Short mmCIF file of C-alpha atoms in Angstrom, two decimals:
data_model
loop_
_atom_site.label_atom_id
_atom_site.label_comp_id
_atom_site.label_asym_id
_atom_site.label_seq_id
_atom_site.Cartn_x
_atom_site.Cartn_y
_atom_site.Cartn_z
CA MET Q 1457 81.73 154.19 23.09
CA SER Q 1458 83.26 157.60 23.81
CA ASP Q 1459 81.11 160.47 25.03
CA ALA Q 1460 81.65 162.31 21.74
CA LEU Q 1461 80.16 159.43 19.76
CA ALA Q 1462 77.16 159.16 22.07
CA ILE Q 1463 76.57 162.92 22.07
CA ALA Q 1464 76.75 163.18 18.28
CA ALA Q 1465 74.50 160.12 17.92
CA SER Q 1466 71.87 161.78 20.12
CA GLY Q 1467 72.04 164.83 17.86
CA LEU Q 1468 71.52 162.65 14.80
CA LYS Q 1469 68.51 160.96 16.37
CA SER Q 1470 66.97 164.29 17.40
CA GLU Q 1471 67.42 165.77 13.94
CA GLU Q 1472 65.97 162.60 12.41
CA TYR Q 1473 62.77 163.18 14.40
CA TYR Q 1474 62.80 166.84 13.37
CA ILE Q 1475 63.15 166.00 9.67
CA ASP Q 1476 60.32 163.45 9.99
CA LYS Q 1477 58.17 166.19 11.56
CA ILE Q 1478 58.94 168.57 8.70
CA ALA Q 1479 58.20 165.88 6.10
CA ASN Q 1480 54.81 165.22 7.71
CA ASP Q 1481 53.98 168.94 7.73
CA LEU Q 1482 54.90 169.29 4.06
CA ALA Q 1483 52.86 166.18 3.18
CA ASN Q 1484 49.81 167.88 4.75
CA LEU Q 1485 50.37 171.24 3.10
CA SER Q 1486 47.07 170.87 1.21
CA THR Q 1487 45.14 169.07 3.95
CA ASN Q 1488 42.24 171.19 5.16
CA ASN Q 1489 42.22 171.96 8.90
CA TYR Q 1490 45.72 170.47 9.40
CA LYS Q 1491 47.78 172.03 12.18
CA ALA Q 1492 51.57 172.09 11.97
CA THR Q 1493 53.53 170.14 14.58
CA LYS Q 1494 56.00 171.81 16.91
CA LEU Q 1495 58.97 169.86 18.24
CA SER Q 1496 60.85 170.96 21.37
CA PHE Q 1497 64.34 169.77 22.30
CA GLU Q 1498 66.22 169.76 25.58
CA ASP Q 1499 69.77 169.00 26.64
CA VAL Q 1500 70.11 165.72 28.50
CA LEU Q 1501 71.96 164.92 31.72
CA TYR Q 1502 75.23 166.69 32.46
CA GLN Q 1503 78.41 164.92 33.50
CA ASN Q 1504 80.09 166.52 36.50
CA ILE Q 1505 83.87 166.64 36.31
CA ASP Q 1506 85.31 166.93 39.83
CA GLY Q 1507 86.93 170.28 40.47
CA SER Q 1508 88.29 169.42 43.93
CA THR Q 1509 91.88 169.84 42.71
CA PRO Q 1510 91.60 172.89 40.45
CA SER Q 1511 94.58 174.09 38.49
CA SER Q 1512 93.80 177.68 39.49
CA SER Q 1513 92.17 179.30 42.51
CA ASN Q 1514 89.04 180.43 40.66
CA GLN Q 1515 88.32 177.15 38.87
CA GLY Q 1516 85.08 175.42 39.89
CA SER Q 1517 83.60 172.09 38.92
CA ILE Q 1518 83.16 171.46 35.19
CA LYS Q 1519 79.92 170.18 33.71
CA ILE Q 1520 79.75 168.70 30.20
CA GLY Q 1521 76.46 167.98 28.49
CA LEU Q 1522 75.73 164.53 27.12
CA GLY Q 1523 73.66 165.41 24.07
CA ALA Q 1524 70.10 166.35 23.12
CA SER Q 1525 66.71 164.67 23.04
CA VAL Q 1526 63.15 165.45 22.02
CA TYR Q 1527 61.37 167.07 24.96
CA LYS Q 1528 57.81 167.24 23.66
CA THR Q 1529 55.63 167.63 20.58
CA SER Q 1530 52.64 169.94 20.29
CA LYS Q 1531 50.38 171.45 17.66
CA ASP Q 1532 50.45 174.99 16.35
CA PHE Q 1533 46.82 176.10 16.60
CA SER Q 1534 47.24 179.38 14.76
CA SER Q 1535 44.51 179.84 12.17
CA GLY Q 1536 45.00 178.60 8.64
CA PRO Q 1537 43.78 180.48 5.55
CA LEU Q 1538 40.02 180.51 4.96
CA LYS Q 1539 38.85 179.20 1.58
CA PRO Q 1540 35.33 179.83 0.24
CA THR Q 1541 33.17 176.94 -1.01
CA ASN Q 1542 29.61 176.54 -2.28
CA ASN Q 1543 28.63 173.96 0.35
CA TRP Q 1544 26.28 175.01 3.16
CA ASN Q 1545 27.78 172.33 5.41
CA ASP Q 1546 31.31 173.77 5.26
CA VAL Q 1547 31.71 175.76 8.47
CA ALA Q 1548 35.09 177.23 9.42
CA ILE Q 1549 36.03 178.59 12.84
CA ASP Q 1550 37.48 182.07 12.46
CA GLY Q 1551 39.53 182.38 15.65
CA ASN Q 1552 39.83 180.30 18.81
CA GLY Q 1553 37.78 177.24 19.61
CA PHE Q 1554 36.99 173.62 18.77
CA PHE Q 1555 33.87 171.74 17.79
CA GLN Q 1556 32.78 169.16 20.36
CA VAL Q 1557 32.07 165.72 18.92
CA ILE Q 1558 31.32 162.25 20.31
CA ASN Q 1559 33.72 159.52 19.22
CA SER Q 1560 32.93 155.84 18.63
CA ASP Q 1561 33.59 155.07 22.32
CA GLY Q 1562 31.05 157.66 23.44
CA ASN Q 1563 33.72 160.05 24.71
CA LEU Q 1564 33.91 163.78 24.07
CA VAL Q 1565 36.70 164.79 21.70
CA TYR Q 1566 37.51 168.05 19.93
CA THR Q 1567 38.16 169.06 16.35
CA ARG Q 1568 38.44 172.04 14.03
CA ASN Q 1569 37.37 170.03 10.97
CA SER Q 1570 35.20 172.42 9.03
CA SER Q 1571 33.25 170.07 6.74
CA LEU Q 1572 30.08 168.57 8.21
CA ILE Q 1573 27.60 165.94 7.00
CA ILE Q 1574 24.12 164.77 7.95
CA ASP Q 1575 24.34 161.25 9.41
CA SER Q 1576 21.87 158.41 8.98
CA GLU Q 1577 19.63 159.83 11.73
CA ARG Q 1578 19.94 163.33 10.23
CA TYR Q 1579 22.17 164.74 12.95
CA LEU Q 1580 25.07 167.05 12.08
CA ALA Q 1581 28.34 165.12 12.19
CA THR Q 1582 31.92 165.32 10.98
CA GLN Q 1583 32.94 163.76 7.66
CA ASP Q 1584 34.05 160.68 9.64
CA GLY Q 1585 30.52 160.29 11.02
CA LEU Q 1586 31.22 161.57 14.53
CA ARG Q 1587 28.13 163.41 15.75
CA LEU Q 1588 28.38 166.93 17.12
CA ALA Q 1589 27.80 167.01 20.87
CA ASP Q 1590 25.23 169.77 20.29
CA ASN Q 1591 22.80 167.14 18.90
CA ILE Q 1592 21.40 169.21 16.05
CA GLN Q 1593 18.96 167.26 13.88
CA ILE Q 1594 18.10 168.44 10.37
CA PRO Q 1595 14.48 167.84 9.25
CA GLU Q 1596 13.89 165.79 6.10
CA ASP Q 1597 11.82 168.48 4.39
CA VAL Q 1598 14.50 171.14 4.75
CA VAL Q 1599 15.01 173.54 1.87
CA GLU Q 1600 17.84 175.66 3.22
CA VAL Q 1601 20.10 175.55 6.27
CA THR Q 1602 21.75 178.71 7.54
CA ILE Q 1603 24.56 178.67 10.12
CA GLN Q 1604 24.94 182.06 11.76
CA LYS Q 1605 28.24 183.47 12.98
CA ASN Q 1606 27.07 183.07 16.59
CA GLY Q 1607 26.40 179.34 16.07
CA ASP Q 1608 22.61 179.46 15.59
CA ILE Q 1609 21.37 176.82 13.13
CA GLU Q 1610 18.30 177.91 11.20
CA ALA Q 1611 16.34 175.85 8.68
CA THR Q 1612 13.76 176.85 6.11
CA LEU Q 1613 11.28 174.03 5.52
CA SER Q 1614 9.32 173.23 2.38
CA ASP Q 1615 5.99 174.29 3.94
CA SER Q 1616 7.24 177.59 5.37
CA THR Q 1617 9.04 180.74 4.29
CA GLU Q 1618 10.15 181.64 7.81
CA PRO Q 1619 13.35 179.96 9.09
CA GLN Q 1620 13.11 178.12 12.39
CA LEU Q 1621 15.84 177.70 14.97
CA LEU Q 1622 17.10 174.12 15.24
CA GLY Q 1623 19.77 174.67 17.87
CA MET Q 1624 23.21 176.16 18.43
CA ILE Q 1625 26.74 174.95 17.80
CA LYS Q 1626 28.86 175.80 20.82
CA LEU Q 1627 32.64 175.90 20.84
CA ALA Q 1628 35.19 174.83 23.43
CA LYS Q 1629 38.53 176.39 24.23
CA PHE Q 1630 41.37 175.56 26.61
CA LEU Q 1631 43.89 177.36 28.76
CA ASP Q 1632 46.71 175.48 27.03
CA PRO Q 1633 45.46 174.05 23.72
CA GLU Q 1634 48.98 172.98 22.72
CA ALA Q 1635 48.76 170.35 25.46
CA LEU Q 1636 45.87 168.60 23.68
CA ASN Q 1637 46.61 165.03 22.66
CA PRO Q 1638 46.26 164.49 18.86
CA LEU Q 1639 44.45 161.29 17.85
CA GLY Q 1640 44.71 161.72 14.10
CA ALA Q 1641 42.04 162.78 11.58
CA GLY Q 1642 42.04 166.21 13.19
CA LEU Q 1643 40.73 164.92 16.55
CA TYR Q 1644 42.10 165.83 19.99
CA THR Q 1645 41.54 164.75 23.57
CA THR Q 1646 42.23 166.64 26.77
CA THR Q 1647 45.18 166.06 29.09
CA GLU Q 1648 45.94 167.22 32.62
CA GLN Q 1649 47.83 170.19 31.19
CA THR Q 1650 44.98 171.53 29.03
CA GLY Q 1651 42.77 172.47 31.95
CA ASP Q 1652 38.99 172.25 31.85
CA ALA Q 1653 37.23 173.21 28.63
CA VAL Q 1654 35.45 176.54 28.52
CA VAL Q 1655 32.28 176.07 26.47
CA ASP Q 1656 30.34 179.01 25.06
CA SER Q 1657 28.69 180.30 21.92
CA PRO Q 1658 30.86 181.56 19.05
CA GLY Q 1659 31.84 185.18 19.54
CA SER Q 1660 31.65 184.92 23.35
CA SER Q 1661 34.38 184.30 25.96
CA GLY Q 1662 37.12 184.78 23.37
CA MET Q 1663 35.68 182.19 20.97
CA GLY Q 1664 35.99 182.64 17.24
CA LEU Q 1665 33.04 183.06 14.88
CA LEU Q 1666 31.53 180.46 12.56
CA LEU Q 1667 31.76 181.19 8.85
CA GLN Q 1668 29.42 179.17 6.64
CA LYS Q 1669 30.53 178.06 3.17
CA GLN Q 1670 34.19 178.31 4.12
CA VAL Q 1671 36.85 175.79 5.12
CA GLU Q 1672 40.08 176.34 7.00
CA GLY Q 1673 43.20 175.36 5.10
CA SER Q 1674 46.43 173.94 6.50
CA ASN Q 1675 48.41 176.43 8.59
CA VAL Q 1676 51.76 175.03 7.39
CA ASP Q 1677 53.95 177.87 6.11
CA MET Q 1678 55.72 176.33 3.10
CA VAL Q 1679 58.57 178.87 2.91
CA ASN Q 1680 59.31 178.72 6.64
CA THR Q 1681 59.07 174.92 6.65
CA LEU Q 1682 61.51 174.59 3.74
CA MET Q 1683 63.93 176.87 5.60
CA GLN Q 1684 63.59 174.61 8.66
CA LEU Q 1685 64.31 171.59 6.46
CA THR Q 1686 67.48 173.21 5.09
CA MET Q 1687 68.69 174.05 8.59
CA ALA Q 1688 67.86 170.55 9.86
CA GLN Q 1689 69.86 169.05 6.99
CA ARG Q 1690 72.88 171.19 7.89
CA VAL Q 1691 72.67 170.25 11.57
CA TYR Q 1692 72.33 166.57 10.65
CA GLN Q 1693 75.44 166.81 8.46
CA LEU Q 1694 77.39 168.47 11.30
CA ASN Q 1695 76.42 165.73 13.74
CA ALA Q 1696 77.38 163.08 11.17
CA LYS Q 1697 80.75 164.80 10.79
CA ALA Q 1698 81.18 164.79 14.58
CA VAL Q 1699 80.51 161.03 14.61
CA GLN Q 1700 83.13 160.54 11.89
CA ILE Q 1701 85.76 162.62 13.73
CA ALA Q 1702 85.05 160.89 17.06
CA ASP Q 1703 85.42 157.51 15.35
CA GLU Q 1704 88.74 158.53 13.79
CA LEU Q 1705 90.05 159.76 17.16
CA GLU Q 1706 89.03 156.49 18.77
CA LYS Q 1707 90.87 154.56 16.05
CA MET Q 1708 94.00 156.66 16.66
CA THR Q 1709 93.76 155.95 20.40
CA ASN Q 1710 93.43 152.22 19.81
CA GLU Q 1711 96.41 152.24 17.45
CA ILE Q 1712 98.54 153.97 20.11
CA ARG Q 1713 97.52 151.37 22.68
CA ASP Q 1714 98.48 148.59 20.32
#
């Protein structure tokens, strides 16, 4: 296979991944708390063409690239639009930060999922049943639960008019959140690149605030994503054309040899 065919094929493969990424973002346009995916490309190894016998005195060695590949994927953690609800257990993070939850393996993972439930033991948990690491238990005779912007959880019980403090939801943030490893269902784990988590109350240390009775929508920008899709389609077509031309040139070469 000629270099031109291999180079164009690498472009096709890269754009295929990019189009898949765009399709997934568009599919999650209405998914609450979804974060758009970012795809980074890099040029692959260069082929050195020996310049030891240059045709002119100022000619150096020539390097020709051998295509493109996907370098890394990451998440865009910019905030999505906030949408009001009538549910006390909808709690959006307005700004930086992640909720800390315990997964089924007992490990600490992170999420921005803004809809909570009360599990079978009356602890606050995510909709998937993963308990918040803050271990906040809601009494059975609760009448009203209030979640303050600073993370304080207050409950008014049936035998009292004064709310009592049940605990605090703390948030975690990272030096490089884009290096978090996505697990699906809005869950993330740390990597070596994220650095250690900074844990503090909402509104402190650069953390966002908690907003009760609100959920965070998807941060996918539909117009921008459709523009990306159009551009990706054009680039894919150009690479396909390059494959066609390289194939025709190879046929011509073979016919000359025959």
